[in-house]
CSV table of C-alpha atoms and ligand atoms in Angstrom, one decimal:
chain,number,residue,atom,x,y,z
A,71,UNK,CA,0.0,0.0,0.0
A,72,UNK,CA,1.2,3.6,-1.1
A,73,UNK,CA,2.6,5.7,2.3
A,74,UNK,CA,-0.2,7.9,1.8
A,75,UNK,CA,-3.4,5.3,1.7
A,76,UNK,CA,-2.3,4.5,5.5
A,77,UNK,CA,-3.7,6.7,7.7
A,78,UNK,CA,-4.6,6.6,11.4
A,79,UNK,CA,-7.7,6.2,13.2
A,80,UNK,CA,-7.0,8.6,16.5
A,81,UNK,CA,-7.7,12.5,17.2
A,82,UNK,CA,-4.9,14.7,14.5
A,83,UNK,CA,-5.2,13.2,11.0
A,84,UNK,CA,-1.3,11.9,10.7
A,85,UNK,CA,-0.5,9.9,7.5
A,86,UNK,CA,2.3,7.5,7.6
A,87,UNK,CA,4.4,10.1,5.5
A,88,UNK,CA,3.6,12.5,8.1
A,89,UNK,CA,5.4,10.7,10.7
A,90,UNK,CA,8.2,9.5,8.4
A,91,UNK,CA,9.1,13.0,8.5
A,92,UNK,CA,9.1,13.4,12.0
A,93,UNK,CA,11.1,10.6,12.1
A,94,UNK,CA,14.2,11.9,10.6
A,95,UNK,CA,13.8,15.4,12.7
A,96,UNK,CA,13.5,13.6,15.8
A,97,UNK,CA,16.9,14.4,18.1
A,98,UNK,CA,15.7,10.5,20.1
A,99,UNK,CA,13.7,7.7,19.6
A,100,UNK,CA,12.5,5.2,21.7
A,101,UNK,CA,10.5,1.8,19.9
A,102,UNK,CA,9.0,-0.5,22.2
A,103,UNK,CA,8.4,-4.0,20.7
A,104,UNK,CA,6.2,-7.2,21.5
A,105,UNK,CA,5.2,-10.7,20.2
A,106,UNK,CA,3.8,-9.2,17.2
A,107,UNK,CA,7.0,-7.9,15.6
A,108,UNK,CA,8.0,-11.4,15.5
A,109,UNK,CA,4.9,-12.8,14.1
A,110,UNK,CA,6.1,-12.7,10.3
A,111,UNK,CA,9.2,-14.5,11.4
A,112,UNK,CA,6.9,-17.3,12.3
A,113,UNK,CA,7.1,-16.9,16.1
A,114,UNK,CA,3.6,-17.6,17.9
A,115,UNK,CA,2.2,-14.2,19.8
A,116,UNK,CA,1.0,-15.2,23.4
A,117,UNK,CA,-2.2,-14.2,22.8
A,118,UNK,CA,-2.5,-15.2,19.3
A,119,UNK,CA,-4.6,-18.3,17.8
A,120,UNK,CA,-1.5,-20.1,18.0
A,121,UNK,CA,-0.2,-19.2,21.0
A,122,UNK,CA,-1.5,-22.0,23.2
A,123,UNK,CA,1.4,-25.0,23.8
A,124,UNK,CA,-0.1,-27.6,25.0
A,125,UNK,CA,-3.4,-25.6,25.7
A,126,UNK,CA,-1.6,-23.4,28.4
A,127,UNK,CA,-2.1,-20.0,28.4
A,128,UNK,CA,1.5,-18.2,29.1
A,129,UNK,CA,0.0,-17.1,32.5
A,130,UNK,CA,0.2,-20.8,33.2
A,131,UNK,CA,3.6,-22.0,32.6
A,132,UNK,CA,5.5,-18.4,32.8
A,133,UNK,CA,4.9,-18.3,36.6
A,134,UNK,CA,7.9,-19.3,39.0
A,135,UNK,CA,5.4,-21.4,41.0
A,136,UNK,CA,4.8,-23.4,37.4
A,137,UNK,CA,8.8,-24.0,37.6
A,138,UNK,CA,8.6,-24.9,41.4
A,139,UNK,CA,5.8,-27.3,40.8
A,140,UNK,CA,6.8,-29.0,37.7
A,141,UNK,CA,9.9,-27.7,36.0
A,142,UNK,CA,10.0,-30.8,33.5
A,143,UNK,CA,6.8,-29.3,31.5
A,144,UNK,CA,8.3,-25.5,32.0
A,145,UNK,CA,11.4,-26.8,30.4
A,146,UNK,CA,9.5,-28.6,27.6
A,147,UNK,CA,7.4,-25.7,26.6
A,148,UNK,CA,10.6,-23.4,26.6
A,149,UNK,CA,12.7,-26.2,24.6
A,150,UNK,CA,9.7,-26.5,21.7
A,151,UNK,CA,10.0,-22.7,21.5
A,152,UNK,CA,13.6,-22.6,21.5
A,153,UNK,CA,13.8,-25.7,18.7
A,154,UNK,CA,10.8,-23.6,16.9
A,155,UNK,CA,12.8,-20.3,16.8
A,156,UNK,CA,15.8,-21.8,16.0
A,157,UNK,CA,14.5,-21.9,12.1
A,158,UNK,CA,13.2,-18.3,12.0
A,159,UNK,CA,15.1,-15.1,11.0
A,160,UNK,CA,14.7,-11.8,12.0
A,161,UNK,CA,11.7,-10.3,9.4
A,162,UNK,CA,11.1,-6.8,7.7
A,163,UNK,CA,10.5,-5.2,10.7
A,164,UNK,CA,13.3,-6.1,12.7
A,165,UNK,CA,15.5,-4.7,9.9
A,166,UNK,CA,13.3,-1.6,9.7
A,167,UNK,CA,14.2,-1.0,12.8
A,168,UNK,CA,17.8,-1.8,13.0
A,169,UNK,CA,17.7,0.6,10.4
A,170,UNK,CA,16.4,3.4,11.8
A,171,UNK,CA,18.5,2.8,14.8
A,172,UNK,CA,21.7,3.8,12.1
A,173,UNK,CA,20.2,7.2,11.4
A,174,UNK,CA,19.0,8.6,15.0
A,175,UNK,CA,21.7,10.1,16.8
A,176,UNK,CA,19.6,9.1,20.3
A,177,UNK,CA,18.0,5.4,19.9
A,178,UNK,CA,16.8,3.0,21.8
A,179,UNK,CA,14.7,-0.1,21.4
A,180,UNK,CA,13.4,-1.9,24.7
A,181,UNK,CA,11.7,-5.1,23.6
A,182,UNK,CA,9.6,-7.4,25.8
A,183,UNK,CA,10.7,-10.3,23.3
A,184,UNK,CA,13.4,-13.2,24.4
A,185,UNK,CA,13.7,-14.6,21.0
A,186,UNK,CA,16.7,-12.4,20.1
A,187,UNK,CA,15.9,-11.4,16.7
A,188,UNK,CA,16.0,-7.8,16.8
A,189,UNK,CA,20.2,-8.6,17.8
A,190,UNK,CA,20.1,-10.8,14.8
A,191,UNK,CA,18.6,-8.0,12.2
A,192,UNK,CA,21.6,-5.3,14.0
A,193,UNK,CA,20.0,-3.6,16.5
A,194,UNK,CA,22.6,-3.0,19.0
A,195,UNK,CA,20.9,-0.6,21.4
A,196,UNK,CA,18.6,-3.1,23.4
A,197,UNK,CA,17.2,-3.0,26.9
A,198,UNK,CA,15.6,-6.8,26.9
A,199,UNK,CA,12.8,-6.5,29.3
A,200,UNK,CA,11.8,-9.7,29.7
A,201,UNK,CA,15.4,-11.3,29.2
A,202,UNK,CA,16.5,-14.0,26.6
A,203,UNK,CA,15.6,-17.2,26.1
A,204,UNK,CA,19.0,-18.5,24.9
A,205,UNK,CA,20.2,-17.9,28.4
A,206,UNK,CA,19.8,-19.6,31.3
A,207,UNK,CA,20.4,-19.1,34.8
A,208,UNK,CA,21.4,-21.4,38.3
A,209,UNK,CA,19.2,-21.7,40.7
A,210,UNK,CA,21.7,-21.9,43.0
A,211,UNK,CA,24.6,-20.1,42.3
A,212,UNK,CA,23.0,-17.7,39.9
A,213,UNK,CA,25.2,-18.0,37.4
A,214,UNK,CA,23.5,-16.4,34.1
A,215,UNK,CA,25.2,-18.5,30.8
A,216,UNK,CA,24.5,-18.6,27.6
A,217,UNK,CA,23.0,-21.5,26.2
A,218,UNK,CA,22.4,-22.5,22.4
A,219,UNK,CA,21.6,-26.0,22.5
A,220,UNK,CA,18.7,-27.4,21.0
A,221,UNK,CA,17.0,-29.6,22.0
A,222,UNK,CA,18.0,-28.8,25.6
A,223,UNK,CA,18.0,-31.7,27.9
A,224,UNK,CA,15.3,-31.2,30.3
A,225,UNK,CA,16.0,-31.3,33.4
A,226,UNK,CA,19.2,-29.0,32.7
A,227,UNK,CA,22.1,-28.5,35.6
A,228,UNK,CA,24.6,-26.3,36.4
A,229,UNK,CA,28.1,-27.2,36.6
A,230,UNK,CA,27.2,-26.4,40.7
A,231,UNK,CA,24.6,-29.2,40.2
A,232,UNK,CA,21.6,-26.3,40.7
A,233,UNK,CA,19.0,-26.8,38.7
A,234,UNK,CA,19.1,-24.3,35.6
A,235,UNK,CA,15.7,-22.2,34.2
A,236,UNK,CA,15.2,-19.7,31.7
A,237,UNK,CA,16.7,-16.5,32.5
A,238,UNK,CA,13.4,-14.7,31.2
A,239,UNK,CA,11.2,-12.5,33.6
A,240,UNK,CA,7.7,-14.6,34.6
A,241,UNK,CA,4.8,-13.2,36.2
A,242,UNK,CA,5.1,-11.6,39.4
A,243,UNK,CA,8.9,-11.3,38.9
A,244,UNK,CA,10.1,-7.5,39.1
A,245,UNK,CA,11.9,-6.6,35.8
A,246,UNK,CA,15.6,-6.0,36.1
A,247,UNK,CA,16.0,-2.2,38.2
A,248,UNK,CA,18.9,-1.3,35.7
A,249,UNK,CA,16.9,-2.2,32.6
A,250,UNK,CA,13.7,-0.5,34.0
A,251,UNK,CA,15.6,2.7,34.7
A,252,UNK,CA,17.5,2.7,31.4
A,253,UNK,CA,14.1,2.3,29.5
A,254,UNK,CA,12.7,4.7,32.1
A,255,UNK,CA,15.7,7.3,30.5
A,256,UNK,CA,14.6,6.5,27.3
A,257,UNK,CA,11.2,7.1,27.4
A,258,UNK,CA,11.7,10.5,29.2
A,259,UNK,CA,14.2,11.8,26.9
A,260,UNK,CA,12.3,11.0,22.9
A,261,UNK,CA,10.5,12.9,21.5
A,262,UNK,CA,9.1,10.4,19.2
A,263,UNK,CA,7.8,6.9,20.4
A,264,UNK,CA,7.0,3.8,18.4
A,265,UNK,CA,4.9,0.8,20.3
A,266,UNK,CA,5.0,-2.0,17.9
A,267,UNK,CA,3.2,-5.4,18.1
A,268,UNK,CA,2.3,-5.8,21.5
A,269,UNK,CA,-1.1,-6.2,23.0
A,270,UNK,CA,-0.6,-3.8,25.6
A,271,UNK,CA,-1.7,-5.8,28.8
A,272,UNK,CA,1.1,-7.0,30.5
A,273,UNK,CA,2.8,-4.6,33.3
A,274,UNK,CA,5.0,-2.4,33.5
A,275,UNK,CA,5.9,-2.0,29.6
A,276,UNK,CA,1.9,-1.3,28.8
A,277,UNK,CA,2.4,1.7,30.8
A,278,UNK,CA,5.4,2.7,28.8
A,279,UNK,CA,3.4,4.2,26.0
A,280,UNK,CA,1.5,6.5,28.5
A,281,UNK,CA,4.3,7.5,30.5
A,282,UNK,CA,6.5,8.9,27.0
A,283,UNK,CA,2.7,10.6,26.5
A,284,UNK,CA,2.9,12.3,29.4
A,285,UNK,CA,6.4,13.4,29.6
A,286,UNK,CA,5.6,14.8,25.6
A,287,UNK,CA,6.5,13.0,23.3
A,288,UNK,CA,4.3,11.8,19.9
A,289,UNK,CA,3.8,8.5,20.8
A,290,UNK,CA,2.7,5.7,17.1
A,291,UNK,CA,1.3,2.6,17.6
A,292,UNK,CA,1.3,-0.1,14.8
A,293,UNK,CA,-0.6,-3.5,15.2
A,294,UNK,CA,-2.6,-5.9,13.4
A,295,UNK,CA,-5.2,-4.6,15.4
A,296,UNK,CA,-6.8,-1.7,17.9
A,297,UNK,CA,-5.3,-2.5,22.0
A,298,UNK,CA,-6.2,-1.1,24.9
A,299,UNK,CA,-3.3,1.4,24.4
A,300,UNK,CA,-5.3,2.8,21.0
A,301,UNK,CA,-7.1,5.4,22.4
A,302,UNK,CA,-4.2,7.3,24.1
A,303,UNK,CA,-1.5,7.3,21.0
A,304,UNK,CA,-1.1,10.2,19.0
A,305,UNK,CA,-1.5,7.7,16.1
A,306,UNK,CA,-2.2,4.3,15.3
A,307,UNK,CA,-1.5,2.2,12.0
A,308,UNK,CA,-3.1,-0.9,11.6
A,309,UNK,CA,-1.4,-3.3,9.6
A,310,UNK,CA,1.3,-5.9,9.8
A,311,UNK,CA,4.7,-4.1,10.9
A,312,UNK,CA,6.6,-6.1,8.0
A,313,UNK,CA,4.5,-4.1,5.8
A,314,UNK,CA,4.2,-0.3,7.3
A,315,UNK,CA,8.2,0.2,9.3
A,316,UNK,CA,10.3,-0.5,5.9
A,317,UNK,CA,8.3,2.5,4.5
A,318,UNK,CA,9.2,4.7,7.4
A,319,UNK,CA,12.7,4.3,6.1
B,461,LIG,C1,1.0,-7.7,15.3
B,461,LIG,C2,1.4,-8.6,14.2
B,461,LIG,C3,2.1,-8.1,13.1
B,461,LIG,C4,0.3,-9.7,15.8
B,461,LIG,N1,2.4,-6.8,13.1
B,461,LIG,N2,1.3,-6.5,15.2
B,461,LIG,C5,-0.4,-3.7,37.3
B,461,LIG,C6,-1.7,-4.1,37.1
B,461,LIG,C7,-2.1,-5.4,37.0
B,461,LIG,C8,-1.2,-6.4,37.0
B,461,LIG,C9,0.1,-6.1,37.2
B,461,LIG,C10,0.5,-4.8,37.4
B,461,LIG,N3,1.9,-4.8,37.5
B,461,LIG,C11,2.3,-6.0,37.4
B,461,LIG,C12,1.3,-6.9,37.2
B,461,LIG,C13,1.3,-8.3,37.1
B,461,LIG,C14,1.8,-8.8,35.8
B,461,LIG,C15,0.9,-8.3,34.7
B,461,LIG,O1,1.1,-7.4,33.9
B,461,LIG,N4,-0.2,-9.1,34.5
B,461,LIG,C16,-1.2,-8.7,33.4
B,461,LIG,C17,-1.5,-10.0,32.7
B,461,LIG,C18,-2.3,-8.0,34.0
B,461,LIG,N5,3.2,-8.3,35.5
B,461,LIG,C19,4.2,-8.9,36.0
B,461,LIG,O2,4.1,-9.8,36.8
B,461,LIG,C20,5.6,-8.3,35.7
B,461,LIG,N6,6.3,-8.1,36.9
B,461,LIG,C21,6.2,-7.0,37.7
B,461,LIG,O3,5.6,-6.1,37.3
B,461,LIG,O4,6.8,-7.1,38.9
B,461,LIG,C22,6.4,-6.3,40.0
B,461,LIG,C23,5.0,-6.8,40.4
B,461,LIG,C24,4.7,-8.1,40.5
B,461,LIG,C25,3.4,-8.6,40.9
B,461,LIG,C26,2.4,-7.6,41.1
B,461,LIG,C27,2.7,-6.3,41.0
B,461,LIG,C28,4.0,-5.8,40.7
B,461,LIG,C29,6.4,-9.3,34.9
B,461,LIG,C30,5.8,-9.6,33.6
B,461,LIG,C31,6.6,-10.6,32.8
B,461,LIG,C32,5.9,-11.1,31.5
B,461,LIG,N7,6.6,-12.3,31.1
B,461,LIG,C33,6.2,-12.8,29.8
B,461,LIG,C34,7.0,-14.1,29.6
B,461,LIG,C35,8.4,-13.8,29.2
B,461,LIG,C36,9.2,-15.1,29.1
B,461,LIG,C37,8.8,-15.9,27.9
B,461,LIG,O5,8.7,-15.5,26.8
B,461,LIG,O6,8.6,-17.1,28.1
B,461,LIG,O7,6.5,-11.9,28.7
B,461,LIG,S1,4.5,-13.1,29.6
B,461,LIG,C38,4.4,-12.6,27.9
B,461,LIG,O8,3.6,-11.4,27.7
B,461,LIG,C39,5.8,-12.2,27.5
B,461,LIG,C40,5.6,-11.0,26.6
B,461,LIG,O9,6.8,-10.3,26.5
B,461,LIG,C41,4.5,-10.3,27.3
B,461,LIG,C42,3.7,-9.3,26.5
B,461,LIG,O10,3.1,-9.9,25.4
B,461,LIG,P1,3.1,-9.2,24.0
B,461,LIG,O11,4.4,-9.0,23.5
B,461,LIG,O12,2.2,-8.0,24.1
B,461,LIG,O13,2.4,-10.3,23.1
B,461,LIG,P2,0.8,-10.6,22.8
B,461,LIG,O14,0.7,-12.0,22.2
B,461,LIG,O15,0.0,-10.3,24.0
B,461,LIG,O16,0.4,-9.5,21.7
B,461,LIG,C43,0.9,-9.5,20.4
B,461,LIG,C44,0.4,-8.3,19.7
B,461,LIG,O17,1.0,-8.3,18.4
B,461,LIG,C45,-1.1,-8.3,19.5
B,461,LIG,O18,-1.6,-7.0,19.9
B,461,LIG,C46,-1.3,-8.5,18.0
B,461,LIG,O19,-2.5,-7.9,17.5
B,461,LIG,C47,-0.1,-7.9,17.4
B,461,LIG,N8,0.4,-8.5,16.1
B,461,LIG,N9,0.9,-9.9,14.5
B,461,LIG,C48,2.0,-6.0,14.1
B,461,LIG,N10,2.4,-8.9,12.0
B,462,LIG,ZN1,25.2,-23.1,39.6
C-alpha cells in the first residue's frame, strides 16, 4: 500500500508520510516491541490463535510457582519454543528498525521479546525487558550463561549441580531495576515513540506508552489490530509491521 493510503484512526489526522518526517527530525527515539514484531518470522504471539502449547495460556507455565511445581513441563514448553525459533530469521520489521537505529543520533529499542531477533537484524541498542531465552540461569549459584543448545536436555544443571531455568522474567517477577531505569531514560528523553506489536496488557511495559505521553513526546502505535493502548496514542496504523516500518525508512 502507497505511504499515503495509510492513515490513522485517532484524534490529529497523521498519514504515515507524516510521521516519516518526523522521524528523521527527531533528536531520540524510543521503539518499544512485543510478540507481534516477531509474528512474520513465524514466532507464535502469546495471545495469538497459535499461541496455546499444549493448551496453556503463558499465565500458566511463565509463573515461578509453574517451575517450582513441575519444572520438566516449564522446560519442555521453553525447549519447543527454542527448537521452533531456531528456524526463523529476524523479518522486515526487525531490519526496519535496525535501520532506523543507524540514522538517529539518540535510539533506543526496549523489547519485551526473548527470541533475540532484533540482535540478529543489527540492532545494537537493546534493553531486553523480559530477558532472553538463549540464556539460562542457576538456581543456585545464579550463574547467568548462555546456552544454544537445541534440543535442551530437560532437566538441565549447572556445573554447581543447581537446577538451571530460563533466564526470562515470569509473572510476578520484578523486571531487572537497571533495565527498567535505562528504558525509564529512554522514554523520558524521545520525542518520538513507536509501540509496535504488542497487546498492551502486561505490566510495566503497557504503561510505557502513557508514560512517554505524558512526559511529551508523539507516541505511534502499529498492530494488526486496535489495543487497549489505541485510544491514548497520537497515532495508530493498523497493519502488519513487516508491511508499514520498511516504508518509514
Ligand atoms: C502484530 C502482528 C504483526 C500480531 N504486526 N502487530 C499492574 C496491574 C495489573 C497487574 C500487574 C501490574 N503490575 C504487574 C502486574 C502483574 C503482571 C501483569 O502485567 N499481568 C497482566 C496479565 C495483567 N506483570 C508482572 O508480573 C511483571 N512483573 C512485575 O511487574 O513485577 C512487579 C509486580 C509483580 C506482581 C504484582 C505487582 C508488581 C512481569 C511480567 C513478565 C511477563 N513475562 C512474559 C513471559 C516472558 C518469558 C517468555 O517469553 O517465556 O513476557 S508473559 C508474555 O507477555 C511475554 C511477553 O513479553 C508479554 C507481552 O506480550 P506481547 O508481546 O504484548 O504479546 P501478545 O501476544 O500479547 O500480543 C501480540 C500483539 O501483536 C497483538 O496485539 C497482535 O495484534 C499484534 N500483532 N501480528 C504488528 N504482523
Ligand atoms: Zn550453579
Amino acid at each position: 500500500m502507497p505511504l499515503s493510503e495509510y492513515t490513522m484512526h485517532n484524534i490529529k489526522e497523521f498519514r504515515l508520510q507524516d510521521i516519516q518526517e518526523r522521524l528523521y527530525k527527531s533528536k531520540a527515539v524510543a521503539i518499544l516491541t512485543g510478540a507481534g514484531i516477531s509474528a512474520e518470522s513465524g514466532v507464535p504471539t502469546f495471545r495469538g490463535k497459535n499461541g496455546l502449547w499444549k493448551n496453556f495460556r503463558p499465565e500458566e507455565l511463565a509463573t515461578p510457582e509453574a517451575f517450582k511445581q513441575d519444572p520438566r513441563l516449564v522446560w519442555e514448553w521453553y525447549d519447543w519454543r527454542r527448537r521452533t525459533l531456531a528456524q526463523f530469521k529476524p523479518n522486515a520489521a526487525h531490519l526496519a528498525i535496525a535501520g532506523i537505529e543507524k540514522r538517529i543520533k539518540e535510539f533506543t529499542l526496549i523489547t519485551q521479546n526473548v527470541d533475540g531477533l532484533h540482535q540478529l537484524a543489527g540492532s545494537k541498542n537493546i534493553i531486553e525487558l523480559h530477558g532472553n531465552i538463549w540464556r539460562v540461569r542457576c538456581l543456585s549459584c545464579g550463574k547467568i550463561t548462555v546456552n544454544r543448545v537445541v534440543p535442551i536436555k530437560i532437566l538441565p544443571f549447572c556445573e554447581c549441580g543447581g537446577l538451571l531455568r530460563p533466564d526470562v522474567v515470569w509473572f510476578g517477577e520484578m523486571l531487572s531495576d537497571s533495565n527498567l531505569t535505562k528504558a525509564f531514560v529512554a522514554i523520558d528523553n524521545c520525542d518520538l515513540m513507536f509501540i509496535i506489536g504488542t497487546s498492551g496488557i502486561v505490566q510495566p511495559a503497557a504503561s510505557f506508552a502513557l508514560r512517554a505521553k505524558d512526559e511529551g513526546a508523539l507516541v505511534v502505535e502499529v498492530n494488526i489490530e486496535k489495543t487497549p493502548l489505541s485510544a491514548s496514542m497520537d497515532a495508530t496504523f493498523i497493519g502488519k509491521a513487516g508491511d508499514i516500518l520498511p516504508q518509514l525508512l
